[in-house]
Every structure is written in structure tokens, then in C-alpha cells.
Coordinates of C-alpha atoms in Angstrom, one line a residue:
M1 CA 0.0 0.0 0.0
K2 CA 2.8 2.4 0.8
W3 CA 4.2 1.9 -2.7
N4 CA 0.7 2.6 -4.2
Y5 CA 0.5 5.9 -2.2
F6 CA 4.0 6.8 -3.3
F7 CA 3.3 6.4 -7.1
Y8 CA 0.0 8.2 -6.6
A9 CA 1.8 11.1 -5.0
V10 CA 4.4 11.1 -7.8
F11 CA 1.6 11.2 -10.5
L12 CA -0.2 14.2 -8.8
A13 CA 3.2 16.1 -8.5
V14 CA 4.0 15.6 -12.1
F15 CA 0.3 16.4 -13.3
F16 CA 0.2 19.8 -11.3
S17 CA 3.8 20.6 -12.3
S18 CA 2.6 20.3 -15.9
C19 CA -0.3 22.4 -15.3
D20 CA 1.8 25.2 -13.8
E21 CA 4.3 25.2 -16.7
G22 CA 1.5 25.5 -19.2
R23 CA 2.2 22.3 -21.1
I24 CA -1.3 21.1 -21.4
P25 CA -2.2 21.1 -25.2
E26 CA -4.7 23.7 -26.4
K27 CA -7.8 22.3 -28.1
E28 CA -7.5 24.9 -30.9
I29 CA -4.5 26.8 -32.3
T30 CA -5.1 30.0 -34.1
V31 CA -2.5 31.1 -36.7
T32 CA -2.6 34.7 -37.8
E33 CA -0.9 36.1 -40.9
E34 CA 0.7 39.5 -40.6
G35 CA 0.9 42.0 -43.3
R36 CA -1.5 43.4 -45.9
V37 CA -3.9 41.5 -48.2
V38 CA -4.5 42.1 -51.9
K39 CA -7.6 40.9 -53.8
L40 CA -7.2 40.7 -57.6
T41 CA -10.0 40.4 -60.1
A42 CA -9.0 40.2 -63.9
D43 CA -9.8 38.7 -67.2
L44 CA -6.6 37.4 -68.7
V45 CA -6.1 36.5 -72.4
G46 CA -3.3 34.3 -73.5
L47 CA -2.2 32.7 -70.3
D48 CA -2.1 29.1 -71.8
N49 CA 0.5 29.9 -74.5
W50 CA 3.4 30.5 -72.2
H51 CA 6.6 28.4 -72.1
S52 CA 6.9 26.3 -69.0
D53 CA 9.9 28.2 -67.8
Y54 CA 7.8 31.2 -67.1
N55 CA 5.0 32.1 -64.6
V56 CA 2.3 34.7 -64.9
V57 CA 1.9 35.9 -61.3
L58 CA 0.4 38.4 -58.9
A59 CA 3.5 39.7 -57.2
G60 CA 4.8 42.3 -54.8
F61 CA 8.1 44.1 -55.3
A62 CA 10.3 46.1 -53.0
E63 CA 11.6 49.5 -54.2
N64 CA 14.2 49.2 -57.0
S65 CA 14.0 45.4 -57.1
S66 CA 13.3 43.3 -60.2
Y67 CA 12.8 40.1 -58.0
S68 CA 9.5 39.6 -56.3
A69 CA 9.3 39.6 -52.5
I70 CA 6.0 37.6 -52.6
A71 CA 4.2 36.0 -55.6
K72 CA 1.2 33.9 -56.4
D73 CA 0.9 31.9 -59.6
L74 CA -2.3 32.8 -61.5
S75 CA -2.5 29.8 -63.8
V76 CA -3.8 27.6 -60.9
S77 CA -6.7 30.0 -60.2
I78 CA -7.9 31.0 -63.7
A79 CA -11.3 29.9 -64.9
D80 CA -12.0 28.5 -68.5
N81 CA -13.0 32.0 -69.7
G82 CA -9.9 33.6 -68.5
H83 CA -11.5 35.1 -65.4
V84 CA -9.4 35.0 -62.2
E85 CA -10.1 36.1 -58.6
V86 CA -7.1 35.8 -56.3
V87 CA -6.4 36.7 -52.7
M88 CA -2.7 37.0 -51.6
S89 CA -2.0 37.7 -47.9
G90 CA 1.1 38.3 -45.8
I91 CA 2.4 41.3 -47.9
G92 CA 5.2 42.8 -45.9
D93 CA 6.2 46.4 -45.3
E94 CA 9.1 46.2 -47.8
V95 CA 6.6 45.7 -50.7
R96 CA 5.9 49.1 -52.5
T97 CA 4.3 47.9 -55.8
L98 CA 1.9 45.2 -56.7
E99 CA 1.9 43.8 -60.2
V100 CA 0.4 41.3 -62.7
C101 CA 3.5 40.3 -64.4
V102 CA 5.5 37.4 -65.8
S103 CA 8.6 36.0 -64.2
N104 CA 11.2 33.4 -64.8
S105 CA 12.2 30.5 -62.7
I106 CA 14.2 32.7 -60.2
R107 CA 11.2 35.1 -59.7
E108 CA 12.8 37.8 -61.8
R109 CA 10.4 40.1 -63.5
I110 CA 10.4 39.8 -67.3
A111 CA 7.5 42.1 -68.2
T112 CA 4.7 43.9 -66.3
F113 CA 1.0 43.9 -67.5
Y114 CA -0.4 46.0 -64.7
S115 CA 1.1 47.8 -61.8
M116 CA -0.1 49.9 -58.8
E117 CA 1.3 51.2 -55.6
A118 CA 0.8 49.1 -52.4
P119 CA -0.6 51.7 -49.8
A120 CA 1.2 51.3 -46.6
T121 CA -1.8 52.2 -44.6
A122 CA -4.4 49.8 -46.3
D123 CA -5.0 46.4 -44.7
T124 CA -6.9 45.2 -47.8
I125 CA -5.9 46.3 -51.4
R126 CA -8.2 45.7 -54.3
M127 CA -6.9 45.3 -57.8
D128 CA -9.7 45.3 -60.4
V129 CA -7.7 45.4 -63.6
G130 CA -10.3 44.4 -66.2
T131 CA -9.0 42.6 -69.4
L132 CA -5.3 42.1 -70.0
D133 CA -3.4 40.6 -72.9
I134 CA -0.8 38.6 -71.2
S135 CA 0.1 36.3 -74.1
M136 CA 3.7 35.5 -74.9
Y137 CA 3.5 37.1 -78.2
G138 CA 1.7 40.2 -76.8
T139 CA 4.6 40.6 -74.3
I140 CA 7.2 40.5 -77.2
Q141 CA 5.1 43.0 -79.1
K142 CA 5.1 45.5 -76.1
T143 CA 8.6 45.0 -74.8
V144 CA 10.5 44.6 -78.1
F145 CA 8.6 45.7 -81.2
T146 CA 6.8 48.7 -79.8
D147 CA 9.6 49.9 -77.6
K148 CA 12.5 49.3 -79.9
C149 CA 11.5 48.7 -83.5
I150 CA 8.5 50.5 -84.9
Q151 CA 10.6 53.7 -85.5
C152 CA 11.9 51.9 -88.5
H153 CA 9.3 49.3 -89.0
G154 CA 6.0 51.0 -89.3
A155 CA 5.6 54.1 -87.1
G156 CA 5.7 56.5 -89.9
S157 CA 3.4 56.9 -93.0
G158 CA 6.0 55.6 -95.4
E159 CA 7.0 52.1 -96.3
P160 CA 8.7 50.3 -93.3
A161 CA 12.3 49.1 -93.5
A162 CA 12.5 45.8 -95.4
G163 CA 8.7 45.9 -96.0
L164 CA 8.3 44.6 -92.4
H165 CA 5.6 46.1 -90.3
L166 CA 6.2 45.6 -86.5
T167 CA 3.3 47.6 -85.2
E168 CA 0.6 46.1 -83.2
G169 CA -2.0 44.3 -85.2
R170 CA 0.2 43.8 -88.3
S171 CA 3.5 42.3 -86.9
Y172 CA 2.4 38.7 -86.5
A173 CA 1.3 38.4 -90.1
D174 CA 4.5 39.9 -91.4
L175 CA 6.7 37.5 -89.2
Y176 CA 5.0 34.1 -88.9
G177 CA 6.2 31.8 -91.7
A178 CA 7.0 35.0 -93.8
A179 CA 9.8 35.0 -96.2
S180 CA 12.7 37.3 -95.5
T181 CA 13.3 40.0 -98.1
M182 CA 16.9 40.4 -96.8
V183 CA 18.0 36.8 -96.6
P184 CA 16.6 34.7 -99.5
G185 CA 15.4 31.3 -98.7
Q186 CA 14.8 32.0 -94.9
Q187 CA 11.8 32.9 -93.0
R188 CA 11.5 35.8 -90.6
V189 CA 10.0 33.4 -88.0
D190 CA 10.3 29.7 -88.6
P191 CA 7.9 28.1 -86.0
G192 CA 9.8 25.8 -83.8
K193 CA 13.2 26.7 -85.1
S194 CA 14.7 29.9 -83.6
G195 CA 18.1 29.0 -84.9
E196 CA 16.7 29.3 -88.4
S197 CA 14.6 32.3 -87.9
I198 CA 15.9 35.7 -89.1
L199 CA 14.1 37.6 -86.2
Y200 CA 16.2 35.7 -83.6
N201 CA 19.4 35.7 -85.7
I202 CA 19.4 39.3 -86.6
L203 CA 19.2 40.3 -82.9
T204 CA 21.9 37.9 -81.7
T205 CA 24.5 37.8 -84.4
D206 CA 26.4 40.3 -86.5
M207 CA 24.6 39.4 -89.6
S208 CA 23.2 42.9 -90.1
A209 CA 26.5 44.6 -89.3
E210 CA 26.8 46.0 -92.8
W211 CA 23.1 47.0 -93.1
A212 CA 21.8 50.4 -92.3
I213 CA 21.5 49.3 -88.6
D214 CA 23.4 46.6 -86.8
H215 CA 20.4 45.1 -85.1
S216 CA 22.5 43.1 -82.6
R217 CA 23.2 46.3 -80.7
L218 CA 19.5 47.1 -80.1
M219 CA 19.3 44.4 -77.5
S220 CA 22.8 43.6 -76.5
E221 CA 22.0 44.1 -72.8
E222 CA 18.5 42.5 -72.9
E223 CA 19.3 38.8 -72.4
N224 CA 16.0 38.0 -70.8
L225 CA 14.1 39.4 -73.7
L226 CA 16.3 37.6 -76.2
T227 CA 15.6 34.3 -74.3
L228 CA 11.9 35.1 -74.4
I229 CA 11.9 35.5 -78.1
R230 CA 13.9 32.2 -78.6
K231 CA 11.5 30.2 -76.4
W232 CA 8.5 31.8 -78.0
I233 CA 9.7 30.7 -81.5
D234 CA 10.8 27.2 -80.3
N235 CA 7.4 26.8 -78.5
G236 CA 5.6 27.2 -81.9
A237 CA 5.4 30.9 -82.2
K238 CA 1.8 31.1 -81.2
E239 CA -0.1 34.5 -81.3
R240 CA -2.7 33.7 -78.6

């Protein structure tokens, strides 16, 4: 009997000691997420023609950074008609801008489709962006042809250089499977074959060094965009 009393006393001591130290498991654990919340509503066109090395995301960026501090892949949330409604929480104080953009495998921004400031005082931020063309080709049109090429290829009223229109709405027809006027026997864009496409070669080699403009100088520091063009061609050069 003495031994029974002894063990009983030990059990009570351990039990009450555990209670005093707060080691009784809670029935429910509540996890709270700090930071701001953004709610995105958009209609996205062209999401399904991106190369697998890229992601179209809702992302937050710190000031002067091209790498996202936080991001959410939009492809997993999009409906059949391109409509997407996404909530992203946990946006830290370092995030200054929110973007719908495309990034590569290391979360580096390649192109932005929509951008807004991230108010520091707002707990919930709404992004109602309407319809966005986020296609791979639309991105090339905006970041390459419109920004760098149309001064010679279609911005004016005269005939564009080499008869090549690179303005929005005309460029695809003048590129896809179209014969080059400068290099006989080759296509401006040969779908699936970037190495045999004049568009890619003229931007990455010295083949135009003796023409009016050495095109390789136009994008000598734009490796990400050159890679984008190469993968677009090798992926079939789709318009949408």
C-alpha cells in the first residue's frame, strides 16, 4: 500500500507541475498572418501559351528590385473563360508595388502587364484590372517591337524598312512563316526553329553589321528578352 501511495503522490506532483508550466495542449491553435492582403480580379487573355519556364503571377516588389518579394501563380486560379479572382496575404512592409507580371524560374520580373502602388496604410488592397493581354507574343510586341523597333518598322506613314511592319496588329502576319526580303530562302519566324529564324538571328548575331543598322546592338543588354523570343519561337510561335 505504501508503494501505491508513493506512485500516486508522484503522479499528482507531475500532473500539477505540468499544469503550472502550461504544457497542457490547447484544443484549438489560431494562426494569424501578418501584413496586408491584396484581392485581384481580372480577365486574362493568352495565359495558356506561355513556355513552362515562365510564370504569370500576382507579385509584390520592394523598391528598385526586379525580384518579387512575394508572388502567387495565377495559372492555378484561372477559370475557363480567363477570369481570375485571387487573394494574396502576408504582404510585408517592404513591398511598394503590386503587379500582374511574368517572371522566370528565379522570380525575376520579365514584363509587367499591370502595376499599382501598395498603400502602406491599407489592410486590404483591391486590384480590379479588367481585361489584360498577357500572351507570350503580346509581351514581345510590347517590350521589343513597340519599344525598340517601330521607329523603322511602321511608325511613320512611309514604307517600313525591309517591308516589315512591326506595329501592333500587323506584326504577326509579317513574321510568322513569312519569307525574309533580306535573306533569301529563310523565314522571318520559322515556327519551332529559332536558330533558323531571321528575327532571332538578326538580334543575336552580326549578320546585319553591314546593313543600315546593326540590329544586334539594339538588345545587347536584354538577355531576358532575347531568351523570351527564342523560347516563343521554339514553342511554336503562337499568337494567342
